[in-house]
Amino acid sequence: MFPALHAKKVILGISGSIAAYKTPLLVRALVKAGAEVQVVMTPSSKSFVAPLSLSTVSNKAVYSEFVESEDELWNNHVDLGLWADLMLIAPASANTLSKMAQATCDNLLLAVYLSAKCPVYFAPAMDLDMHEHPATQDAIQRLISRNNIHIPAQEGELASGLQGVGRMQEPDQIVDFLEQDLSSKMPLLGTKMMVTAGPTYEPLDPVRYIGNYSSGKMGYAIANEAASQGAEVILISGPADDLAIHPGVTLVQTKTADDMHTACLRHFEDCNILVMAAAVADYKPKHVEVSKIKKEEEITSVELVKTVDILESLGKKKTSQVLVGFALETDNELSNAKEKIKKKNLDAIILNSLADKGAGFQHATNKITFIPALGEHTAFTLKDKSEVAVDVLTQIKTMIDA
Ligand code: CTP
């Protein structure tokens, strides 16, 4: 099982080393692990392995030139660099390592490397003396210091007949290395998470509703961060702003508190963690008019009824799920928030204070206090909501692991 590599978009950069003859097996192993592989070759690597073998096993055209001569198509290195979830340069020859370290850009592989925003792994392969040379070691260290991830060459018999360090790791070992490294950075791998976000709209008539100013930013940030940490995420959203979502997030759009409740019930049994960040309306109009209310009708009041408390209802159904709510308070903040933990049978609540500048609805920032049902609360400073999402998930994970 390779859950961390599953559905990952991988650029495999192949440079000119004899170890390139193993790359069709490497592509096969990556594809078997569930990855989508795009091969980019340096011109000299084509002397060691046929592009046709690589395009056959990757099921994609192989790129090696900025412009493909057959069809005059431009291979956009920037798009390629942005497309990838990770880039693996294997084998990384002494020449390519040195150019990567110096930002030389004289072939497509190097241009893609310089454009890549994703983690880059490199697996050196060369003869013993070349590998030992201080200039090569210096290039490797410089790449490591810039957060490129080194898959060290192994000791063994080299193509020259010499014995020593310089062999590229075997394809299966490289895939195991990637899987382990990626998993270590995905603490929520194997977790099913449900997140709610945004406001709810409670209709008065076909053109009017009762709603609130929630933008959905906090819930979306938590959902996106959870997905990037490996969780399978269902995001149940009210009518929020049009916000970006991570490919690992499944979006379920809802409108009213009742819709959101139905969607939550559908997915609740299956989830391990629920974070209820939605600003659910507490009241809805008792009657929804079928036609638009006219001015002449002289309506001076609207009768309201309470909406379902979604979190409280899920708290009653809870078996092994971890439930985390939000509390928006203006006074007696800590005690009110703690009261909600009990009332709704929660494991923790995240307190937002309307007294804090830059926190709460609409803002790109938030200031929270994480209050577990058991143990001490932790207050955080004002941060961007994407950073708050990291804090929230770290707190939840720490609480679960305790
Ligand atoms: N919540 C919910 N269903 C509702 C109202 C709130 O699921 N009908 C959830 C919110 O998503 C939040 C938590 O309950 O995670 C607390 O919401 P909050 O508005 O702070 O508190 P209320 O329970 O609505 O109480 P009050 O408005 O009186 O403070």
PDB file of N, CA, C and O and ligand atoms in Angstrom, residues 276 278 280-282 307-311 325-328 340 344, ligand 1:
ATOM      1  N   MET A 276     -16.618  21.814  13.047  1.00  0.00           N
ATOM      2  CA  MET A 276     -17.831  22.549  12.680  1.00  0.00           C
ATOM      3  C   MET A 276     -17.514  24.047  12.695  1.00  0.00           C
ATOM      4  O   MET A 276     -17.630  24.727  13.725  1.00  0.00           O
ATOM      5  N   ALA A 278     -18.899  26.179  10.428  1.00  0.00           N
ATOM      6  CA  ALA A 278     -19.978  26.939   9.792  1.00  0.00           C
ATOM      7  C   ALA A 278     -20.655  27.869  10.794  1.00  0.00           C
ATOM      8  O   ALA A 278     -20.747  27.554  11.978  1.00  0.00           O
ATOM      9  N   VAL A 280     -23.864  28.643  11.476  1.00  0.00           N
ATOM     10  CA  VAL A 280     -25.238  28.201  11.202  1.00  0.00           C
ATOM     11  C   VAL A 280     -26.210  29.215  11.824  1.00  0.00           C
ATOM     12  O   VAL A 280     -26.034  29.617  12.982  1.00  0.00           O
ATOM     13  N   ALA A 281     -27.213  29.590  11.036  1.00  0.00           N
ATOM     14  CA  ALA A 281     -28.214  30.531  11.579  1.00  0.00           C
ATOM     15  C   ALA A 281     -28.936  29.853  12.736  1.00  0.00           C
ATOM     16  O   ALA A 281     -29.235  28.651  12.680  1.00  0.00           O
ATOM     17  N   ASP A 282     -29.198  30.605  13.795  1.00  0.00           N
ATOM     18  CA  ASP A 282     -29.891  30.024  14.953  1.00  0.00           C
ATOM     19  C   ASP A 282     -31.408  30.040  14.774  1.00  0.00           C
ATOM     20  O   ASP A 282     -32.110  29.281  15.432  1.00  0.00           O
ATOM     21  N   THR A 307     -33.575  26.954  14.462  1.00  0.00           N
ATOM     22  CA  THR A 307     -33.087  25.930  13.523  1.00  0.00           C
ATOM     23  C   THR A 307     -32.579  24.765  14.356  1.00  0.00           C
ATOM     24  O   THR A 307     -32.391  24.885  15.565  1.00  0.00           O
ATOM     25  N   VAL A 308     -32.323  23.668  13.662  1.00  0.00           N
ATOM     26  CA  VAL A 308     -31.729  22.515  14.349  1.00  0.00           C
ATOM     27  C   VAL A 308     -30.302  22.900  14.762  1.00  0.00           C
ATOM     28  O   VAL A 308     -29.599  23.572  14.010  1.00  0.00           O
ATOM     29  N   ASP A 309     -29.882  22.501  15.961  1.00  0.00           N
ATOM     30  CA  ASP A 309     -28.473  22.684  16.331  1.00  0.00           C
ATOM     31  C   ASP A 309     -27.725  21.453  15.806  1.00  0.00           C
ATOM     32  O   ASP A 309     -27.800  20.358  16.377  1.00  0.00           O
ATOM     33  N   ILE A 310     -27.035  21.651  14.687  1.00  0.00           N
ATOM     34  CA  ILE A 310     -26.408  20.519  13.983  1.00  0.00           C
ATOM     35  C   ILE A 310     -25.378  19.841  14.884  1.00  0.00           C
ATOM     36  O   ILE A 310     -25.354  18.618  15.028  1.00  0.00           O
ATOM     37  N   LEU A 311     -24.542  20.659  15.503  1.00  0.00           N
ATOM     38  CA  LEU A 311     -23.455  20.104  16.320  1.00  0.00           C
ATOM     39  C   LEU A 311     -24.009  19.334  17.521  1.00  0.00           C
ATOM     40  O   LEU A 311     -23.525  18.241  17.853  1.00  0.00           O
ATOM     41  N   GLY A 325     -15.985  22.111  17.814  1.00  0.00           N
ATOM     42  CA  GLY A 325     -16.861  23.206  17.403  1.00  0.00           C
ATOM     43  C   GLY A 325     -16.132  24.530  17.439  1.00  0.00           C
ATOM     44  O   GLY A 325     -14.978  24.619  17.872  1.00  0.00           O
ATOM     45  N   PHE A 326     -16.801  25.558  16.972  1.00  0.00           N
ATOM     46  CA  PHE A 326     -16.306  26.925  17.099  1.00  0.00           C
ATOM     47  C   PHE A 326     -17.265  27.672  18.027  1.00  0.00           C
ATOM     48  O   PHE A 326     -18.456  27.353  18.068  1.00  0.00           O
ATOM     49  N   ALA A 327     -16.761  28.636  18.732  1.00  0.00           N
ATOM     50  CA  ALA A 327     -17.641  29.465  19.551  1.00  0.00           C
ATOM     51  C   ALA A 327     -17.291  30.919  19.288  1.00  0.00           C
ATOM     52  O   ALA A 327     -16.138  31.320  19.408  1.00  0.00           O
ATOM     53  N   LEU A 328     -18.289  31.660  18.858  1.00  0.00           N
ATOM     54  CA  LEU A 328     -18.085  33.092  18.628  1.00  0.00           C
ATOM     55  C   LEU A 328     -18.722  33.813  19.806  1.00  0.00           C
ATOM     56  O   LEU A 328     -19.935  33.730  20.010  1.00  0.00           O
ATOM     57  N   LYS A 340     -20.443  25.307  26.098  1.00  0.00           N
ATOM     58  CA  LYS A 340     -20.852  24.699  24.814  1.00  0.00           C
ATOM     59  C   LYS A 340     -20.218  23.315  24.633  1.00  0.00           C
ATOM     60  O   LYS A 340     -20.799  22.440  23.999  1.00  0.00           O
ATOM     61  N   LYS A 344     -22.885  20.363  23.987  1.00  0.00           N
ATOM     62  CA  LYS A 344     -22.914  19.722  22.661  1.00  0.00           C
ATOM     63  C   LYS A 344     -22.090  18.436  22.620  1.00  0.00           C
ATOM     64  O   LYS A 344     -21.873  17.870  21.552  1.00  0.00           O
TER      65      LYS A 344
HETATM   66  N1  CTP B   1     -23.922  25.322  15.535  1.00  0.00           N
HETATM   67  C1  CTP B   1     -24.650  24.352  14.911  1.00  0.00           C
HETATM   68  N2  CTP B   1     -25.967  24.526  14.662  1.00  0.00           N
HETATM   69  C2  CTP B   1     -26.590  25.671  15.021  1.00  0.00           C
HETATM   70  C3  CTP B   1     -25.846  26.686  15.667  1.00  0.00           C
HETATM   71  C4  CTP B   1     -24.511  26.480  15.918  1.00  0.00           C
HETATM   72  O1  CTP B   1     -24.088  23.304  14.573  1.00  0.00           O
HETATM   73  N3  CTP B   1     -27.869  25.826  14.746  1.00  0.00           N
HETATM   74  C5  CTP B   1     -22.489  25.093  15.810  1.00  0.00           C
HETATM   75  C6  CTP B   1     -21.563  26.108  15.184  1.00  0.00           C
HETATM   76  O2  CTP B   1     -21.142  25.669  13.899  1.00  0.00           O
HETATM   77  C7  CTP B   1     -20.393  26.137  16.152  1.00  0.00           C
HETATM   78  C8  CTP B   1     -21.041  25.820  17.486  1.00  0.00           C
HETATM   79  O3  CTP B   1     -22.295  25.218  17.202  1.00  0.00           O
HETATM   80  O4  CTP B   1     -19.436  25.132  15.870  1.00  0.00           O
HETATM   81  C9  CTP B   1     -21.257  27.026  18.360  1.00  0.00           C
HETATM   82  O5  CTP B   1     -21.899  28.037  17.629  1.00  0.00           O
HETATM   83  P1  CTP B   1     -22.201  29.471  18.275  1.00  0.00           P
HETATM   84  O6  CTP B   1     -22.912  30.303  17.257  1.00  0.00           O
HETATM   85  O7  CTP B   1     -20.967  30.025  18.912  1.00  0.00           O
HETATM   86  O8  CTP B   1     -23.142  29.098  19.457  1.00  0.00           O
HETATM   87  P2  CTP B   1     -24.657  28.720  19.538  1.00  0.00           P
HETATM   88  O9  CTP B   1     -24.757  27.301  19.925  1.00  0.00           O
HETATM   89  O10 CTP B   1     -25.360  29.117  18.285  1.00  0.00           O
HETATM   90  O11 CTP B   1     -25.123  29.602  20.764  1.00  0.00           O
HETATM   91  P3  CTP B   1     -25.169  31.222  20.891  1.00  0.00           P
HETATM   92  O12 CTP B   1     -25.426  31.772  19.503  1.00  0.00           O
HETATM   93  O13 CTP B   1     -26.304  31.461  21.810  1.00  0.00           O
HETATM   94  O14 CTP B   1     -23.854  31.647  21.469  1.00  0.00           O
END
